[in-house]
mmCIF file of C-alpha atoms and ligand atoms in Angstrom:
data_model
loop_
_atom_site.group_PDB
_atom_site.id
_atom_site.type_symbol
_atom_site.label_atom_id
_atom_site.label_comp_id
_atom_site.label_asym_id
_atom_site.label_seq_id
_atom_site.Cartn_x
_atom_site.Cartn_y
_atom_site.Cartn_z
ATOM 1 C CA UNK T 1 -25.112 2.947 9.951
ATOM 2 C CA UNK T 2 -22.630 1.027 7.581
ATOM 3 C CA UNK T 3 -19.389 2.942 6.697
ATOM 4 C CA UNK T 4 -19.372 3.594 2.835
ATOM 5 C CA UNK T 5 -16.143 1.421 2.626
ATOM 6 C CA UNK T 6 -17.775 -1.651 4.138
ATOM 7 C CA UNK T 7 -21.039 -0.902 2.312
ATOM 8 C CA UNK T 8 -19.040 -1.000 -1.168
ATOM 9 C CA UNK T 9 -17.028 -4.179 -0.090
ATOM 10 C CA UNK T 10 -20.366 -5.890 0.860
ATOM 11 C CA UNK T 11 -21.846 -4.904 -2.450
ATOM 12 C CA UNK T 12 -18.910 -6.276 -4.356
ATOM 13 C CA UNK T 13 -19.142 -9.568 -2.498
ATOM 14 C CA UNK T 14 -22.891 -9.746 -3.351
ATOM 15 C CA UNK T 15 -21.981 -9.286 -6.974
ATOM 16 C CA UNK T 16 -19.369 -11.990 -6.689
ATOM 17 C CA UNK T 17 -21.797 -14.515 -5.201
ATOM 18 C CA UNK T 18 -24.252 -13.761 -8.170
ATOM 19 C CA UNK T 19 -21.267 -14.556 -10.624
ATOM 20 C CA UNK T 20 -20.651 -17.753 -8.637
ATOM 21 C CA UNK T 21 -24.425 -18.608 -9.114
ATOM 22 C CA UNK T 22 -24.120 -17.982 -12.852
ATOM 23 C CA UNK T 23 -20.731 -19.895 -13.169
ATOM 24 C CA UNK T 24 -22.418 -23.024 -11.597
ATOM 25 C CA UNK T 25 -25.423 -22.712 -13.798
ATOM 26 C CA UNK T 26 -23.191 -22.639 -16.759
ATOM 27 C CA UNK T 27 -21.354 -25.753 -15.471
ATOM 28 C CA UNK T 28 -24.621 -27.441 -14.904
ATOM 29 C CA UNK T 29 -25.698 -26.710 -18.605
ATOM 30 C CA UNK T 30 -22.252 -28.041 -19.679
ATOM 31 C CA UNK T 31 -22.581 -31.305 -17.738
ATOM 32 C CA UNK T 32 -26.161 -31.721 -19.048
ATOM 33 C CA UNK T 33 -24.867 -31.448 -22.523
ATOM 34 C CA UNK T 34 -22.431 -34.215 -22.078
ATOM 35 C CA UNK T 35 -25.127 -36.449 -20.312
ATOM 36 C CA UNK T 36 -23.677 -36.311 -16.855
ATOM 37 C CA UNK T 37 -27.074 -35.498 -15.052
ATOM 38 C CA UNK T 38 -25.829 -36.157 -11.601
ATOM 39 C CA UNK T 39 -22.967 -33.509 -12.153
ATOM 40 C CA UNK T 40 -25.695 -31.199 -13.679
ATOM 41 C CA UNK T 41 -27.941 -31.502 -10.811
ATOM 42 C CA UNK T 42 -25.260 -30.996 -8.422
ATOM 43 C CA UNK T 43 -24.254 -27.671 -10.187
ATOM 44 C CA UNK T 44 -27.776 -26.541 -10.415
ATOM 45 C CA UNK T 45 -28.055 -27.109 -6.742
ATOM 46 C CA UNK T 46 -24.793 -25.323 -6.133
ATOM 47 C CA UNK T 47 -25.998 -22.202 -8.263
ATOM 48 C CA UNK T 48 -29.171 -21.977 -6.042
ATOM 49 C CA UNK T 49 -26.901 -22.160 -3.021
ATOM 50 C CA UNK T 50 -24.841 -19.145 -4.276
ATOM 51 C CA UNK T 51 -27.919 -17.145 -5.016
ATOM 52 C CA UNK T 52 -28.927 -17.606 -1.337
ATOM 53 C CA UNK T 53 -25.347 -16.307 -0.425
ATOM 54 C CA UNK T 54 -26.000 -13.289 -2.513
ATOM 55 C CA UNK T 55 -29.435 -12.937 -0.612
ATOM 56 C CA UNK T 56 -27.579 -12.909 2.695
ATOM 57 C CA UNK T 57 -25.424 -9.961 1.722
ATOM 58 C CA UNK T 58 -28.646 -8.275 0.260
ATOM 59 C CA UNK T 59 -30.511 -8.746 3.591
ATOM 60 C CA UNK T 60 -27.584 -7.663 5.685
ATOM 61 C CA UNK T 61 -27.068 -4.534 3.789
ATOM 62 C CA UNK T 62 -30.524 -3.532 4.238
ATOM 63 C CA UNK T 63 -30.702 -4.647 7.850
ATOM 64 C CA UNK T 64 -27.897 -2.287 8.629
ATOM 65 C CA UNK T 65 -29.444 0.618 6.830
ATOM 66 C CA UNK T 66 -27.006 0.342 3.699
ATOM 67 C CA UNK T 67 -27.766 0.738 0.016
ATOM 68 C CA UNK T 68 -27.980 -2.270 -2.375
ATOM 69 C CA UNK T 69 -26.076 -1.676 -5.296
ATOM 70 C CA UNK T 70 -26.662 -4.627 -7.926
ATOM 71 C CA UNK T 71 -23.919 -4.384 -10.453
ATOM 72 C CA UNK T 72 -23.463 -5.928 -13.866
ATOM 73 C CA UNK T 73 -22.055 -9.501 -13.872
ATOM 74 C CA UNK T 74 -19.466 -10.781 -16.144
ATOM 75 C CA UNK T 75 -20.448 -13.769 -18.272
ATOM 76 C CA UNK T 76 -19.006 -16.992 -17.137
ATOM 77 C CA UNK T 77 -17.446 -19.512 -19.771
ATOM 78 C CA UNK T 78 -19.989 -21.981 -21.156
ATOM 79 C CA UNK T 79 -17.700 -24.832 -22.179
ATOM 80 C CA UNK T 80 -14.907 -26.980 -20.588
ATOM 81 C CA UNK T 81 -12.465 -29.510 -21.974
ATOM 82 C CA UNK T 82 -13.586 -32.173 -19.604
ATOM 83 C CA UNK T 83 -15.434 -32.746 -16.205
ATOM 84 C CA UNK T 84 -12.080 -32.544 -14.479
ATOM 85 C CA UNK T 85 -11.401 -29.114 -16.134
ATOM 86 C CA UNK T 86 -14.665 -27.846 -15.085
ATOM 87 C CA UNK T 87 -14.394 -29.005 -11.463
ATOM 88 C CA UNK T 88 -10.735 -27.574 -11.200
ATOM 89 C CA UNK T 89 -12.294 -24.267 -12.352
ATOM 90 C CA UNK T 90 -14.915 -24.545 -9.405
ATOM 91 C CA UNK T 91 -12.260 -25.283 -6.954
ATOM 92 C CA UNK T 92 -10.139 -22.171 -8.173
ATOM 93 C CA UNK T 93 -13.092 -20.089 -8.058
ATOM 94 C CA UNK T 94 -14.062 -21.050 -4.509
ATOM 95 C CA UNK T 95 -10.521 -20.403 -3.385
ATOM 96 C CA UNK T 96 -10.915 -16.909 -4.929
ATOM 97 C CA UNK T 97 -14.163 -16.361 -3.200
ATOM 98 C CA UNK T 98 -12.313 -17.477 0.290
ATOM 99 C CA UNK T 99 -9.742 -14.832 -0.456
ATOM 100 C CA UNK T 100 -12.306 -12.192 -0.950
ATOM 101 C CA UNK T 101 -14.333 -13.298 2.206
ATOM 102 C CA UNK T 102 -10.987 -12.973 4.285
ATOM 103 C CA UNK T 103 -10.279 -9.552 2.790
ATOM 104 C CA UNK T 104 -13.774 -8.436 3.660
ATOM 105 C CA UNK T 105 -13.287 -9.877 7.188
ATOM 106 C CA UNK T 106 -9.826 -8.129 7.627
ATOM 107 C CA UNK T 107 -11.414 -4.858 6.442
ATOM 108 C CA UNK T 108 -14.454 -5.210 9.064
ATOM 109 C CA UNK T 109 -11.757 -5.474 11.795
ATOM 110 C CA UNK T 110 -9.888 -2.595 10.424
ATOM 111 C CA UNK T 111 -12.890 -0.512 10.582
ATOM 112 C CA UNK T 112 -13.966 -1.701 13.918
ATOM 113 C CA UNK T 113 -17.399 -3.046 12.479
ATOM 114 C CA UNK T 114 -18.220 -5.709 14.958
ATOM 115 C CA UNK T 115 -21.565 -6.627 13.515
ATOM 116 C CA UNK T 116 -20.104 -7.209 10.045
ATOM 117 C CA UNK T 117 -17.458 -9.351 11.499
ATOM 118 C CA UNK T 118 -19.888 -11.538 13.103
ATOM 119 C CA UNK T 119 -22.022 -11.714 9.873
ATOM 120 C CA UNK T 120 -19.011 -12.809 8.042
ATOM 121 C CA UNK T 121 -18.058 -15.731 10.399
ATOM 122 C CA UNK T 122 -20.862 -17.747 8.674
ATOM 123 C CA UNK T 123 -19.091 -17.153 5.172
ATOM 124 C CA UNK T 124 -15.515 -17.999 6.715
ATOM 125 C CA UNK T 125 -16.933 -21.338 7.883
ATOM 126 C CA UNK T 126 -18.965 -21.992 4.759
ATOM 127 C CA UNK T 127 -15.832 -21.484 2.537
ATOM 128 C CA UNK T 128 -14.067 -24.293 4.385
ATOM 129 C CA UNK T 129 -16.757 -26.639 3.465
ATOM 130 C CA UNK T 130 -17.227 -25.408 -0.137
ATOM 131 C CA UNK T 131 -13.569 -25.834 -0.809
ATOM 132 C CA UNK T 132 -13.304 -29.309 0.887
ATOM 133 C CA UNK T 133 -16.465 -30.506 -1.021
ATOM 134 C CA UNK T 134 -15.269 -29.489 -4.529
ATOM 135 C CA UNK T 135 -11.668 -30.630 -3.817
ATOM 136 C CA UNK T 136 -13.206 -33.922 -2.824
ATOM 137 C CA UNK T 137 -14.750 -34.199 -6.274
ATOM 138 C CA UNK T 138 -11.668 -33.040 -7.983
ATOM 139 C CA UNK T 139 -9.566 -35.730 -6.368
ATOM 140 C CA UNK T 140 -12.042 -38.432 -7.169
ATOM 141 C CA UNK T 141 -11.967 -37.447 -10.731
ATOM 142 C CA UNK T 142 -8.307 -37.496 -10.759
ATOM 143 C CA UNK T 143 -8.247 -40.875 -9.157
ATOM 144 C CA UNK T 144 -10.449 -42.727 -11.787
ATOM 145 C CA UNK T 145 -8.706 -40.966 -14.801
ATOM 146 C CA UNK T 146 -10.078 -42.216 -17.981
ATOM 147 C CA UNK T 147 -12.265 -45.042 -16.390
ATOM 148 C CA UNK T 148 -15.797 -44.337 -17.587
ATOM 149 C CA UNK T 149 -17.409 -46.633 -14.993
ATOM 150 C CA UNK T 150 -15.733 -44.413 -12.452
ATOM 151 C CA UNK T 151 -17.235 -41.323 -13.742
ATOM 152 C CA UNK T 152 -20.795 -42.871 -13.859
ATOM 153 C CA UNK T 153 -20.360 -43.766 -10.396
ATOM 154 C CA UNK T 154 -19.426 -40.167 -9.332
ATOM 155 C CA UNK T 155 -22.345 -38.830 -11.499
ATOM 156 C CA UNK T 156 -24.564 -41.097 -9.613
ATOM 157 C CA UNK T 157 -23.365 -39.976 -6.135
ATOM 158 C CA UNK T 158 -23.737 -36.385 -7.182
ATOM 159 C CA UNK T 159 -27.162 -36.848 -8.418
ATOM 160 C CA UNK T 160 -28.178 -37.703 -4.898
ATOM 161 C CA UNK T 161 -27.697 -34.147 -3.632
ATOM 162 C CA UNK T 162 -30.779 -33.087 -1.855
ATOM 163 C CA UNK T 163 -31.899 -29.439 -1.603
ATOM 164 C CA UNK T 164 -34.847 -28.915 0.664
ATOM 165 C CA UNK T 165 -36.413 -25.381 1.036
ATOM 166 C CA UNK T 166 -35.058 -25.527 4.689
ATOM 167 C CA UNK T 167 -31.473 -25.788 3.219
ATOM 168 C CA UNK T 168 -32.037 -23.145 0.662
ATOM 169 C CA UNK T 169 -32.834 -20.703 3.417
ATOM 170 C CA UNK T 170 -30.012 -21.984 5.615
ATOM 171 C CA UNK T 171 -27.282 -21.995 3.012
HETATM 172 FE FE1 FEO Y 201 -20.828 -18.420 -2.192
HETATM 173 FE FE2 FEO Y 201 -19.391 -21.037 -2.901
HETATM 174 O O1 FEO Y 201 -19.263 -19.419 -2.159
#
């Protein structure tokens, strides 16, 4: 049986993952509106991945006999000043998620909840990849500056992101 303090923290993270999904969906809409379809595709895939993260918490809570409490989710922004500004926000958001995952892992250790510690390991590893991937895009955008050709090259590259149904489950 889950301790209430762990259950509440897992539910809070489920809500954060759903916020992440909405944030990236909003970014997908922004990119689409400025005709960067590759960025829009990448963000749409990212939104789907975040919903899958939320579902991992959902399933885990139920597997442990806990109660799922779906909370209201704050509305994300809908506009950004530039592709770089949007990707920098995405990076800041992932850093925030990493802090929360680490705090959750600390709590599981403090409460002696070994199963939750093991469950969270996947997220600890995932956050390394999430931050690295977004950081790489931010750095490339900084590198190209105002060069439109470079922006279209990155857009083309991001448009190739593949999401298979298998990935969707694994992510
Ligand atoms: Fe679910 Fe991007 O962290």
